[in-house]
PDB file of C-alpha atoms and ligand atoms in Angstrom:
ATOM      1  CA  MET W   1     -56.867-125.422 -21.237  1.00 72.00           C
ATOM      2  CA  ASP W   2     -60.133-124.546 -21.442  1.00 88.00           C
ATOM      3  CA  SER W   3     -62.554-127.728 -21.238  1.00 94.00           C
ATOM      4  CA  VAL W   4     -64.310-126.014 -24.454  1.00 97.00           C
ATOM      5  CA  ALA W   5     -60.728-125.981 -26.619  1.00 97.00           C
ATOM      6  CA  VAL W   6     -60.043-128.947 -25.512  1.00 96.00           C
ATOM      7  CA  GLU W   7     -63.081-129.955 -27.378  1.00 98.00           C
ATOM      8  CA  ILE W   8     -62.288-128.373 -30.482  1.00 98.00           C
ATOM      9  CA  ARG W   9     -58.589-129.719 -30.838  1.00 96.00           C
ATOM     10  CA  GLN W  10     -60.698-133.415 -30.497  1.00 97.00           C
ATOM     11  CA  LEU W  11     -63.083-132.211 -32.966  1.00 97.00           C
ATOM     12  CA  LYS W  12     -60.894-131.088 -35.310  1.00 96.00           C
ATOM     13  CA  GLN W  13     -58.672-134.362 -35.742  1.00 94.00           C
ATOM     14  CA  GLU W  14     -61.840-136.404 -35.789  1.00 96.00           C
ATOM     15  CA  LYS W  15     -63.368-133.960 -38.591  1.00 96.00           C
ATOM     16  CA  ASN W  16     -60.549-133.874 -40.855  1.00 95.00           C
ATOM     17  CA  ALA W  17     -61.024-129.837 -40.050  1.00 97.00           C
ATOM     18  CA  VAL W  18     -58.515-127.148 -40.113  1.00 98.00           C
ATOM     19  CA  ILE W  19     -59.519-123.100 -38.217  1.00 98.00           C
ATOM     20  CA  LEU W  20     -58.631-120.198 -40.106  1.00 98.00           C
ATOM     21  CA  ALA W  21     -58.970-117.089 -37.770  1.00 98.00           C
ATOM     22  CA  HIS W  22     -58.373-113.798 -38.589  1.00 98.00           C
ATOM     23  CA  TYR W  23     -56.678-111.220 -36.419  1.00 98.00           C
ATOM     24  CA  TYR W  24     -60.021-109.462 -35.076  1.00 98.00           C
ATOM     25  CA  VAL W  25     -61.367-112.463 -33.138  1.00 98.00           C
ATOM     26  CA  PRO W  26     -61.702-112.874 -29.542  1.00 98.00           C
ATOM     27  CA  ASP W  27     -58.571-114.190 -28.294  1.00 98.00           C
ATOM     28  CA  PRO W  28     -59.373-117.590 -26.689  1.00 97.00           C
ATOM     29  CA  VAL W  29     -60.408-118.283 -30.921  1.00 98.00           C
ATOM     30  CA  GLN W  30     -57.128-117.380 -32.265  1.00 98.00           C
ATOM     31  CA  ALA W  31     -55.258-119.935 -29.824  1.00 97.00           C
ATOM     32  CA  VAL W  32     -56.611-122.609 -31.177  1.00 97.00           C
ATOM     33  CA  ALA W  33     -56.619-121.693 -34.404  1.00 98.00           C
ATOM     34  CA  ASP W  34     -54.188-123.378 -36.984  1.00 97.00           C
ATOM     35  CA  GLU W  35     -53.568-120.543 -38.912  1.00 97.00           C
ATOM     36  CA  ILE W  36     -53.875-116.939 -38.095  1.00 98.00           C
ATOM     37  CA  GLY W  37     -53.460-114.069 -40.332  1.00 97.00           C
ATOM     38  CA  ASP W  38     -54.949-111.068 -42.617  1.00 97.00           C
ATOM     39  CA  SER W  39     -56.704-111.767 -44.953  1.00 96.00           C
ATOM     40  CA  PHE W  40     -54.450-112.021 -48.140  1.00 95.00           C
ATOM     41  CA  TYR W  41     -52.396-114.759 -46.038  1.00 96.00           C
ATOM     42  CA  LEU W  42     -55.923-116.369 -45.041  1.00 96.00           C
ATOM     43  CA  SER W  43     -57.158-116.816 -48.986  1.00 94.00           C
ATOM     44  CA  ARG W  44     -54.017-118.646 -49.823  1.00 94.00           C
ATOM     45  CA  ALA W  45     -53.972-120.825 -46.836  1.00 96.00           C
ATOM     46  CA  ALA W  46     -57.712-121.728 -47.881  1.00 95.00           C
ATOM     47  CA  THR W  47     -56.051-122.959 -50.774  1.00 94.00           C
ATOM     48  CA  ARG W  48     -53.480-124.610 -49.657  1.00 93.00           C
ATOM     49  CA  SER W  49     -54.565-127.479 -46.916  1.00 91.00           C
ATOM     50  CA  PRO W  50     -55.567-130.687 -47.260  1.00 94.00           C
ATOM     51  CA  ALA W  51     -58.231-130.681 -44.929  1.00 96.00           C
ATOM     52  CA  GLN W  52     -61.534-131.498 -46.174  1.00 95.00           C
ATOM     53  CA  THR W  53     -63.235-128.937 -43.881  1.00 97.00           C
ATOM     54  CA  ILE W  54     -62.540-125.499 -43.008  1.00 97.00           C
ATOM     55  CA  VAL W  55     -63.480-123.415 -40.128  1.00 98.00           C
ATOM     56  CA  PHE W  56     -63.566-120.031 -40.497  1.00 98.00           C
ATOM     57  CA  ALA W  57     -63.646-117.815 -37.406  1.00 98.00           C
ATOM     58  CA  GLY W  58     -63.657-114.574 -39.107  1.00 98.00           C
ATOM     59  CA  VAL W  59     -66.600-113.029 -40.713  1.00 98.00           C
ATOM     60  CA  SER W  60     -68.721-113.958 -43.752  1.00 98.00           C
ATOM     61  CA  PHE W  61     -66.968-112.591 -46.835  1.00 98.00           C
ATOM     62  CA  MET W  62     -64.083-114.684 -45.231  1.00 97.00           C
ATOM     63  CA  GLY W  63     -66.164-117.603 -45.225  1.00 97.00           C
ATOM     64  CA  GLU W  64     -67.672-116.920 -49.106  1.00 97.00           C
ATOM     65  CA  SER W  65     -64.235-116.358 -49.836  1.00 97.00           C
ATOM     66  CA  ALA W  66     -62.982-119.841 -49.148  1.00 97.00           C
ATOM     67  CA  LYS W  67     -65.772-121.250 -50.285  1.00 97.00           C
ATOM     68  CA  ILE W  68     -65.120-119.728 -54.139  1.00 97.00           C
ATOM     69  CA  LEU W  69     -61.589-120.592 -53.871  1.00 96.00           C
ATOM     70  CA  ASN W  70     -62.666-124.428 -52.589  1.00 95.00           C
ATOM     71  CA  PRO W  71     -65.778-125.326 -53.740  1.00 96.00           C
ATOM     72  CA  GLU W  72     -65.416-129.238 -53.248  1.00 96.00           C
ATOM     73  CA  LYS W  73     -64.973-128.116 -49.357  1.00 96.00           C
ATOM     74  CA  THR W  74     -66.888-127.710 -46.660  1.00 97.00           C
ATOM     75  CA  VAL W  75     -66.341-124.244 -45.092  1.00 97.00           C
ATOM     76  CA  LEU W  76     -68.265-123.507 -41.659  1.00 98.00           C
ATOM     77  CA  LEU W  77     -68.479-120.039 -39.956  1.00 98.00           C
ATOM     78  CA  PRO W  78     -69.207-120.506 -36.208  1.00 98.00           C
ATOM     79  CA  ASP W  79     -71.846-117.519 -36.685  1.00 98.00           C
ATOM     80  CA  PRO W  80     -72.985-116.578 -40.065  1.00 97.00           C
ATOM     81  CA  GLN W  81     -74.722-113.485 -38.734  1.00 98.00           C
ATOM     82  CA  ALA W  82     -71.098-112.424 -38.342  1.00 98.00           C
ATOM     83  CA  ASP W  83     -71.376-110.021 -41.527  1.00 98.00           C
ATOM     84  CA  CYS W  84     -69.149-107.242 -42.537  1.00 98.00           C
ATOM     85  CA  PRO W  85     -71.064-104.069 -42.984  1.00 98.00           C
ATOM     86  CA  MET W  86     -68.615-102.547 -45.676  1.00 98.00           C
ATOM     87  CA  ALA W  87     -68.822-105.884 -47.759  1.00 98.00           C
ATOM     88  CA  HIS W  88     -72.366-104.440 -49.065  1.00 98.00           C
ATOM     89  CA  MET W  89     -71.069-100.858 -49.374  1.00 98.00           C
ATOM     90  CA  ALA W  90     -71.037-100.531 -53.303  1.00 98.00           C
ATOM     91  CA  GLU W  91     -74.114-100.691 -55.944  1.00 98.00           C
ATOM     92  CA  GLU W  92     -74.097-102.951 -58.822  1.00 98.00           C
ATOM     93  CA  ALA W  93     -76.035-100.158 -60.710  1.00 98.00           C
ATOM     94  CA  GLU W  94     -73.103 -97.691 -59.852  1.00 98.00           C
ATOM     95  CA  ILE W  95     -70.818-100.554 -61.347  1.00 98.00           C
ATOM     96  CA  LEU W  96     -72.664-100.493 -64.620  1.00 98.00           C
ATOM     97  CA  ARG W  97     -72.672 -96.605 -64.655  1.00 98.00           C
ATOM     98  CA  MET W  98     -68.982 -96.666 -64.476  1.00 98.00           C
ATOM     99  CA  ARG W  99     -68.236 -99.794 -66.938  1.00 98.00           C
ATOM    100  CA  ALA W 100     -70.083 -97.665 -69.303  1.00 98.00           C
ATOM    101  CA  GLU W 101     -68.459 -94.058 -68.938  1.00 98.00           C
ATOM    102  CA  TYR W 102     -65.002 -95.434 -68.953  1.00 98.00           C
ATOM    103  CA  SER W 103     -63.941 -98.074 -71.867  1.00 97.00           C
ATOM    104  CA  ASP W 104     -60.898 -99.262 -70.166  1.00 97.00           C
ATOM    105  CA  LEU W 105     -62.355 -99.908 -66.845  1.00 98.00           C
ATOM    106  CA  ALA W 106     -60.977-102.479 -64.575  1.00 98.00           C
ATOM    107  CA  VAL W 107     -63.355-102.795 -60.934  1.00 98.00           C
ATOM    108  CA  VAL W 108     -60.956-103.539 -58.307  1.00 98.00           C
ATOM    109  CA  CYS W 109     -62.941-104.611 -55.419  1.00 98.00           C
ATOM    110  CA  TYR W 110     -61.925-105.341 -52.212  1.00 98.00           C
ATOM    111  CA  ILE W 111     -62.050-108.787 -50.378  1.00 98.00           C
ATOM    112  CA  ASN W 112     -64.163-107.175 -47.759  1.00 98.00           C
ATOM    113  CA  SER W 113     -67.476-107.228 -50.212  1.00 98.00           C
ATOM    114  CA  THR W 114     -69.787-109.839 -51.023  1.00 98.00           C
ATOM    115  CA  ALA W 115     -69.337-112.937 -53.568  1.00 98.00           C
ATOM    116  CA  LYS W 116     -72.505-111.053 -55.896  1.00 98.00           C
ATOM    117  CA  LEU W 117     -69.699-107.802 -55.590  1.00 98.00           C
ATOM    118  CA  LYS W 118     -67.045-109.779 -56.536  1.00 98.00           C
ATOM    119  CA  THR W 119     -68.956-111.140 -59.701  1.00 98.00           C
ATOM    120  CA  LEU W 120     -69.262-107.656 -61.060  1.00 98.00           C
ATOM    121  CA  SER W 121     -65.532-106.843 -60.252  1.00 98.00           C
ATOM    122  CA  ASP W 122     -61.978-107.585 -62.855  1.00 98.00           C
ATOM    123  CA  VAL W 123     -59.923-108.056 -59.546  1.00 98.00           C
ATOM    124  CA  CYS W 124     -60.298-108.487 -56.002  1.00 98.00           C
ATOM    125  CA  VAL W 125     -57.270-106.910 -54.211  1.00 98.00           C
ATOM    126  CA  THR W 126     -56.368-107.233 -49.777  1.00 98.00           C
ATOM    127  CA  SER W 127     -55.131-104.023 -47.821  1.00 98.00           C
ATOM    128  CA  SER W 128     -51.267-105.812 -48.001  1.00 97.00           C
ATOM    129  CA  ASN W 129     -51.430-106.569 -52.055  1.00 98.00           C
ATOM    130  CA  ALA W 130     -53.787-103.439 -53.030  1.00 98.00           C
ATOM    131  CA  VAL W 131     -51.113-101.040 -54.501  1.00 98.00           C
ATOM    132  CA  LYS W 132     -49.054-103.704 -56.020  1.00 98.00           C
ATOM    133  CA  ILE W 133     -51.885-105.644 -58.127  1.00 98.00           C
ATOM    134  CA  VAL W 134     -53.438-101.897 -59.062  1.00 98.00           C
ATOM    135  CA  ARG W 135     -50.087-100.897 -60.620  1.00 98.00           C
ATOM    136  CA  LYS W 136     -49.830-103.748 -62.266  1.00 98.00           C
ATOM    137  CA  LEU W 137     -53.132-103.287 -64.120  1.00 98.00           C
ATOM    138  CA  PRO W 138     -53.097-102.146 -67.569  1.00 98.00           C
ATOM    139  CA  ASN W 139     -56.036-100.339 -67.282  1.00 98.00           C
ATOM    140  CA  ARG W 140     -55.465 -96.138 -66.407  1.00 98.00           C
ATOM    141  CA  ASN W 141     -59.383 -96.041 -64.712  1.00 98.00           C
ATOM    142  CA  ILE W 142     -59.859 -98.036 -61.852  1.00 98.00           C
ATOM    143  CA  PHE W 143     -63.249 -98.198 -59.952  1.00 98.00           C
ATOM    144  CA  PHE W 144     -62.344 -99.422 -56.052  1.00 99.00           C
ATOM    145  CA  ILE W 145     -64.834-100.510 -54.095  1.00 98.00           C
ATOM    146  CA  PRO W 146     -66.243-100.778 -51.465  1.00 98.00           C
ATOM    147  CA  ASP W 147     -63.887 -98.935 -49.222  1.00 98.00           C
ATOM    148  CA  ARG W 148     -62.819 -95.395 -50.120  1.00 98.00           C
ATOM    149  CA  ASN W 149     -60.229 -94.813 -47.491  1.00 98.00           C
ATOM    150  CA  LEU W 150     -58.000 -97.540 -49.191  1.00 98.00           C
ATOM    151  CA  GLY W 151     -58.979 -96.709 -52.340  1.00 98.00           C
ATOM    152  CA  LYS W 152     -57.768 -93.151 -51.498  1.00 98.00           C
ATOM    153  CA  TYR W 153     -54.499 -94.580 -50.001  1.00 98.00           C
ATOM    154  CA  VAL W 154     -53.905 -96.611 -53.201  1.00 98.00           C
ATOM    155  CA  SER W 155     -54.259 -93.398 -55.933  1.00 98.00           C
ATOM    156  CA  GLN W 156     -51.756 -91.576 -53.687  1.00 98.00           C
ATOM    157  CA  GLN W 157     -49.391 -94.328 -53.467  1.00 98.00           C
ATOM    158  CA  VAL W 158     -50.023 -95.588 -58.246  1.00 98.00           C
ATOM    159  CA  PRO W 159     -50.470 -91.400 -58.973  1.00 98.00           C
ATOM    160  CA  GLU W 160     -50.483 -92.772 -62.453  1.00 98.00           C
ATOM    161  CA  LYS W 161     -53.847 -94.177 -62.471  1.00 98.00           C
ATOM    162  CA  ASN W 162     -57.004 -92.725 -62.458  1.00 98.00           C
ATOM    163  CA  ILE W 163     -58.822 -93.852 -58.992  1.00 98.00           C
ATOM    164  CA  ILE W 164     -62.584 -93.155 -58.715  1.00 98.00           C
ATOM    165  CA  LEU W 165     -63.632 -94.009 -55.169  1.00 98.00           C
ATOM    166  CA  ASN W 166     -66.861 -95.520 -53.914  1.00 98.00           C
ATOM    167  CA  ASN W 167     -68.805 -94.022 -50.603  1.00 97.00           C
ATOM    168  CA  GLY W 168     -68.170 -96.785 -48.642  1.00 98.00           C
ATOM    169  CA  CYS W 169     -65.705 -97.934 -45.166  1.00 98.00           C
ATOM    170  CA  CYS W 170     -65.472 -99.800 -42.489  1.00 98.00           C
ATOM    171  CA  PRO W 171     -67.762 -97.814 -38.539  1.00 98.00           C
ATOM    172  CA  VAL W 172     -64.702 -99.521 -37.047  1.00 98.00           C
ATOM    173  CA  HIS W 173     -61.838 -97.949 -38.586  1.00 98.00           C
ATOM    174  CA  GLN W 174     -64.367 -94.986 -39.662  1.00 98.00           C
ATOM    175  CA  ARG W 175     -64.055 -94.078 -35.846  1.00 97.00           C
ATOM    176  CA  MET W 176     -60.677 -92.910 -35.415  1.00 98.00           C
ATOM    177  CA  THR W 177     -59.800 -89.260 -35.880  1.00 98.00           C
ATOM    178  CA  PRO W 178     -56.811 -86.753 -36.718  1.00 98.00           C
ATOM    179  CA  GLU W 179     -57.501 -85.119 -33.196  1.00 98.00           C
ATOM    180  CA  ILE W 180     -57.945 -88.909 -31.232  1.00 98.00           C
ATOM    181  CA  VAL W 181     -54.732 -88.974 -32.985  1.00 98.00           C
ATOM    182  CA  VAL W 182     -52.789 -85.975 -31.934  1.00 98.00           C
ATOM    183  CA  GLN W 183     -53.885 -86.279 -28.166  1.00 98.00           C
ATOM    184  CA  ALA W 184     -52.384 -89.674 -28.131  1.00 98.00           C
ATOM    185  CA  ARG W 185     -49.029 -88.716 -29.285  1.00 98.00           C
ATOM    186  CA  GLN W 186     -49.059 -85.882 -26.909  1.00 98.00           C
ATOM    187  CA  ALA W 187     -49.961 -88.874 -24.061  1.00 98.00           C
ATOM    188  CA  ARG W 188     -47.322 -91.324 -25.374  1.00 98.00           C
ATOM    189  CA  PRO W 189     -44.457 -88.883 -26.863  1.00 98.00           C
ATOM    190  CA  ASN W 190     -42.486 -92.573 -27.725  1.00 98.00           C
ATOM    191  CA  ALA W 191     -44.821 -94.543 -29.292  1.00 98.00           C
ATOM    192  CA  LEU W 192     -45.093 -95.249 -33.085  1.00 98.00           C
ATOM    193  CA  PHE W 193     -48.045 -94.777 -34.733  1.00 98.00           C
ATOM    194  CA  LEU W 194     -49.427 -97.975 -36.699  1.00 98.00           C
ATOM    195  CA  VAL W 195     -52.352 -97.685 -39.039  1.00 98.00           C
ATOM    196  CA  HIS W 196     -54.278 -99.507 -40.977  1.00 98.00           C
ATOM    197  CA  PRO W 197     -55.316 -97.927 -44.629  1.00 98.00           C
ATOM    198  CA  GLU W 198     -59.234 -98.510 -43.757  1.00 98.00           C
ATOM    199  CA  CYS W 199     -58.717 -95.430 -41.691  1.00 98.00           C
ATOM    200  CA  ARG W 200     -59.570 -92.036 -43.237  1.00 98.00           C
ATOM    201  CA  GLU W 201     -56.738 -90.250 -45.303  1.00 98.00           C
ATOM    202  CA  ALA W 202     -56.006 -87.318 -42.147  1.00 98.00           C
ATOM    203  CA  VAL W 203     -55.456 -90.420 -39.910  1.00 98.00           C
ATOM    204  CA  VAL W 204     -53.162 -92.183 -42.439  1.00 98.00           C
ATOM    205  CA  GLY W 205     -51.409 -89.295 -42.937  1.00 98.00           C
ATOM    206  CA  LEU W 206     -50.207 -88.692 -39.266  1.00 98.00           C
ATOM    207  CA  ALA W 207     -48.711 -92.593 -39.413  1.00 98.00           C
ATOM    208  CA  ASP W 208     -45.242 -93.389 -38.851  1.00 98.00           C
ATOM    209  CA  PHE W 209     -46.403 -97.164 -40.565  1.00 98.00           C
ATOM    210  CA  VAL W 210     -49.470 -97.777 -42.928  1.00 98.00           C
ATOM    211  CA  GLY W 211     -50.050-101.458 -43.516  1.00 98.00           C
ATOM    212  CA  SER W 212     -52.728-104.762 -43.073  1.00 98.00           C
ATOM    213  CA  THR W 213     -52.678-105.890 -39.717  1.00 98.00           C
ATOM    214  CA  ALA W 214     -50.096-108.306 -40.568  1.00 98.00           C
ATOM    215  CA  GLU W 215     -47.521-106.039 -41.819  1.00 98.00           C
ATOM    216  CA  ILE W 216     -48.596-104.114 -38.494  1.00 98.00           C
ATOM    217  CA  ILE W 217     -47.481-107.006 -36.420  1.00 98.00           C
ATOM    218  CA  GLN W 218     -44.373-107.726 -38.752  1.00 98.00           C
ATOM    219  CA  TYR W 219     -43.238-104.102 -38.412  1.00 98.00           C
ATOM    220  CA  ALA W 220     -43.868-103.925 -34.648  1.00 98.00           C
ATOM    221  CA  GLU W 221     -41.867-106.764 -34.225  1.00 98.00           C
ATOM    222  CA  GLU W 222     -39.247-106.004 -36.847  1.00 98.00           C
ATOM    223  CA  SER W 223     -38.840-102.140 -35.147  1.00 98.00           C
ATOM    224  CA  PRO W 224     -36.174-101.227 -32.518  1.00 98.00           C
ATOM    225  CA  ALA W 225     -38.806 -99.230 -30.713  1.00 98.00           C
ATOM    226  CA  GLU W 226     -40.817-100.135 -27.734  1.00 98.00           C
ATOM    227  CA  GLU W 227     -44.094 -98.433 -28.121  1.00 98.00           C
ATOM    228  CA  PHE W 228     -46.740 -98.472 -30.098  1.00 98.00           C
ATOM    229  CA  LEU W 229     -49.899 -96.734 -31.163  1.00 98.00           C
ATOM    230  CA  ILE W 230     -52.064 -99.340 -32.564  1.00 98.00           C
ATOM    231  CA  GLY W 231     -54.789 -97.983 -35.395  1.00 98.00           C
ATOM    232  CA  THR W 232     -56.784-100.797 -35.942  1.00 98.00           C
ATOM    233  CA  GLU W 233     -59.287-103.414 -34.583  1.00 98.00           C
ATOM    234  CA  ASP W 234     -58.189-103.914 -30.837  1.00 98.00           C
ATOM    235  CA  GLY W 235     -57.573-108.129 -31.528  1.00 98.00           C
ATOM    236  CA  VAL W 236     -54.129-107.415 -33.452  1.00 98.00           C
ATOM    237  CA  LEU W 237     -53.078-106.940 -29.936  1.00 98.00           C
ATOM    238  CA  TYR W 238     -53.599-110.340 -28.770  1.00 98.00           C
ATOM    239  CA  GLU W 239     -50.409-111.395 -31.867  1.00 98.00           C
ATOM    240  CA  LEU W 240     -48.611-108.636 -31.127  1.00 98.00           C
ATOM    241  CA  ARG W 241     -48.037-108.967 -26.670  1.00 98.00           C
ATOM    242  CA  ARG W 242     -48.077-112.769 -27.918  1.00 98.00           C
ATOM    243  CA  ARG W 243     -45.099-111.703 -30.674  1.00 98.00           C
ATOM    244  CA  CYS W 244     -43.299-109.176 -28.805  1.00 98.00           C
ATOM    245  CA  PRO W 245     -43.222-109.250 -24.763  1.00 98.00           C
ATOM    246  CA  GLU W 246     -41.300-106.926 -24.136  1.00 98.00           C
ATOM    247  CA  LYS W 247     -42.843-103.902 -26.221  1.00 98.00           C
ATOM    248  CA  ARG W 248     -45.665-101.954 -25.547  1.00 98.00           C
ATOM    249  CA  PHE W 249     -49.175-101.882 -27.685  1.00 98.00           C
ATOM    250  CA  TYR W 250     -51.916 -99.164 -26.514  1.00 98.00           C
ATOM    251  CA  PRO W 251     -54.800 -99.014 -29.241  1.00 98.00           C
ATOM    252  CA  LEU W 252     -55.225 -95.772 -29.864  1.00 98.00           C
ATOM    253  CA  SER W 253     -58.812 -94.952 -28.765  1.00 96.00           C
ATOM    254  CA  ASP W 254     -61.019 -96.942 -26.991  1.00 94.00           C
ATOM    255  CA  GLY W 255     -64.281 -98.658 -29.240  1.00 89.00           C
ATOM    256  CA  GLN W 256     -61.648-100.078 -31.778  1.00 97.00           C
ATOM    257  CA  ILE W 257     -63.893-103.482 -31.578  1.00 98.00           C
ATOM    258  CA  CYS W 258     -65.709-105.216 -34.599  1.00 98.00           C
ATOM    259  CA  GLY W 259     -68.633-106.370 -33.096  1.00 98.00           C
ATOM    260  CA  ASP W 260     -69.207-108.773 -35.979  1.00 98.00           C
ATOM    261  CA  MET W 261     -65.627-110.262 -35.666  1.00 98.00           C
ATOM    262  CA  LYS W 262     -66.199-110.719 -31.410  1.00 98.00           C
ATOM    263  CA  LYS W 263     -69.078-112.967 -32.653  1.00 98.00           C
ATOM    264  CA  ILE W 264     -66.878-115.910 -33.389  1.00 98.00           C
ATOM    265  CA  THR W 265     -66.817-117.235 -29.940  1.00 98.00           C
ATOM    266  CA  LEU W 266     -65.145-121.061 -28.363  1.00 98.00           C
ATOM    267  CA  GLU W 267     -68.850-122.360 -27.585  1.00 98.00           C
ATOM    268  CA  LYS W 268     -69.956-121.251 -31.592  1.00 98.00           C
ATOM    269  CA  LEU W 269     -66.548-122.781 -32.885  1.00 98.00           C
ATOM    270  CA  ARG W 270     -66.972-126.184 -30.911  1.00 98.00           C
ATOM    271  CA  ASP W 271     -71.144-126.575 -31.883  1.00 98.00           C
ATOM    272  CA  SER W 272     -70.215-125.721 -35.522  1.00 98.00           C
ATOM    273  CA  LEU W 273     -67.514-128.684 -35.881  1.00 98.00           C
ATOM    274  CA  LYS W 274     -69.689-130.756 -33.806  1.00 98.00           C
ATOM    275  CA  TYR W 275     -73.203-130.375 -35.534  1.00 98.00           C
ATOM    276  CA  GLY W 276     -71.690-128.808 -38.942  1.00 97.00           C
ATOM    277  CA  THR W 277     -72.969-125.655 -38.695  1.00 97.00           C
ATOM    278  CA  GLY W 278     -72.808-122.609 -40.008  1.00 98.00           C
ATOM    279  CA  GLU W 279     -71.760-124.175 -43.585  1.00 98.00           C
ATOM    280  CA  VAL W 280     -71.208-121.209 -46.323  1.00 98.00           C
ATOM    281  CA  GLU W 281     -73.256-121.719 -49.359  1.00 98.00           C
ATOM    282  CA  VAL W 282     -72.403-119.842 -52.476  1.00 98.00           C
ATOM    283  CA  SER W 283     -74.042-121.120 -55.580  1.00 97.00           C
ATOM    284  CA  ASP W 284     -72.217-122.855 -59.007  1.00 97.00           C
ATOM    285  CA  LYS W 285     -73.112-119.918 -60.518  1.00 98.00           C
ATOM    286  CA  VAL W 286     -71.406-117.369 -58.314  1.00 98.00           C
ATOM    287  CA  CYS W 287     -68.669-119.627 -57.481  1.00 98.00           C
ATOM    288  CA  ARG W 288     -67.429-119.852 -61.434  1.00 98.00           C
ATOM    289  CA  ALA W 289     -67.921-116.156 -61.296  1.00 98.00           C
ATOM    290  CA  ALA W 290     -66.021-114.493 -58.507  1.00 98.00           C
ATOM    291  CA  TRP W 291     -63.070-117.065 -58.400  1.00 98.00           C
ATOM    292  CA  LYS W 292     -62.540-115.241 -61.664  1.00 98.00           C
ATOM    293  CA  PRO W 293     -61.296-111.710 -59.685  1.00 98.00           C
ATOM    294  CA  LEU W 294     -60.104-113.792 -56.489  1.00 98.00           C
ATOM    295  CA  ASN W 295     -57.941-116.263 -58.181  1.00 97.00           C
ATOM    296  CA  ARG W 296     -56.525-113.209 -60.112  1.00 98.00           C
ATOM    297  CA  MET W 297     -55.512-111.267 -57.151  1.00 97.00           C
ATOM    298  CA  LEU W 298     -53.564-115.025 -56.511  1.00 96.00           C
ATOM    299  CA  GLU W 299     -52.028-114.479 -59.495  1.00 97.00           C
ATOM    300  CA  LEU W 300     -50.706-110.949 -59.764  1.00 98.00           C
ATOM    301  CA  ALA W 301     -49.918-110.856 -55.924  1.00 97.00           C
ATOM    302  CA  LYS W 302     -47.025-113.488 -56.584  1.00 92.00           C
TER     303      LYS W 302
HETATM  304  P1  LIG M   1     -56.164-107.232 -42.733  1.00 91.81           P
HETATM  305  O1  LIG M   1     -56.568-108.591 -42.003  1.00 91.81           O
HETATM  306  O2  LIG M   1     -56.380-107.916 -44.483  1.00 91.81           O
HETATM  307  O3  LIG M   1     -55.592-106.206 -42.871  1.00 91.81           O
HETATM  308  O4  LIG M   1     -58.150-106.962 -43.127  1.00 91.81           O
HETATM  309  C1  LIG M   1     -58.566-106.280 -42.101  1.00 91.81           C
HETATM  310  C2  LIG M   1     -60.002-106.074 -42.042  1.00 91.81           C
HETATM  311  O5  LIG M   1     -60.875-105.355 -41.903  1.00 91.81           O
HETATM  312  C3  LIG M   1     -60.824-107.234 -42.170  1.00 91.81           C
HETATM  313  O6  LIG M   1     -62.144-106.931 -41.759  1.00 91.81           O
HETATM  314 FE1  LIG M   2     -65.639-105.156 -41.326  1.00 91.81          FE
HETATM  315 FE2  LIG M   2     -64.361-103.287 -40.708  1.00 91.81          FE
HETATM  316 FE3  LIG M   2     -65.076-105.264 -39.020  1.00 91.81          FE
HETATM  317 FE4  LIG M   2     -63.130-105.054 -40.560  1.00 91.81          FE
HETATM  318  S1  LIG M   2     -62.961-104.359 -39.195  1.00 91.81           S
HETATM  319  S2  LIG M   2     -64.920-107.092 -40.904  1.00 91.81           S
HETATM  320  S3  LIG M   2     -63.876-103.960 -42.452  1.00 91.81           S
HETATM  321  S4  LIG M   2     -66.462-103.942 -40.236  1.00 91.81           S
END
């Protein structure tokens, strides 16, 4: 085993720490994690773990959410510069304008958002529970922030609601186009196409299955098919190939790489554990206000 990985295992015990990793971080980091998962799984894992320190191998909104749900714990981000661009793609003024326009409005906030945006929202969702939670809300008018693609997907699944879209998106998933899908399917006619709902509507419309990272992995594992085209960030290929070594997985296209997730290296993870660097700080006021929509998500997703 890599000597840095050995050091991480020792430090983890010494420091009473748990390592949570998202499927998009580099393979060697996933390999040393205690828990790997999608955004929803990791939020729950953060509340379940008895460890005093949570090292979050992911981007800043993930570390912030873990801190908001566990304000008494130390949460470390191996690289605090690892930030999701989409997390910033909504405006407070627009949220206030929508609230003034619709008296029964619910602001539904994808967890890929800053802590500040969460404080302005009624409930958080992830890609694995957005449809279920929006369906359960008593409100008819929904402002879905920041991801217009996930918002569009939810609006198609829950047509009884008026879902107002916001103009944010994930630059990594947005790169995938229907033309790329058509070409890839011609090249691999036997492969099923599995896609993340952060992709544009026209790409999602061509998929055999739509789901979060964990749902894509579960679907591939349970499917009798042997070949799959994967329409999400390449990091999921590590877990797909680990769980299904006999199946073949192909990224839909080149460049399905989230540069921010890839900032999390084994060396940075070790240094964060060793020196306590990258501690996530969220003010008490923001923690209290952002806890409400996050906790409501945990409740409604049950
Ligand atoms: P999930 O792992 O919840 O599917 O989220 C994907 C993502 O883009 C995380 O940044
Ligand atoms: Fe953000 Fe997209 Fe990277 Fe996920 S893959 S962290 S949504 S930029």
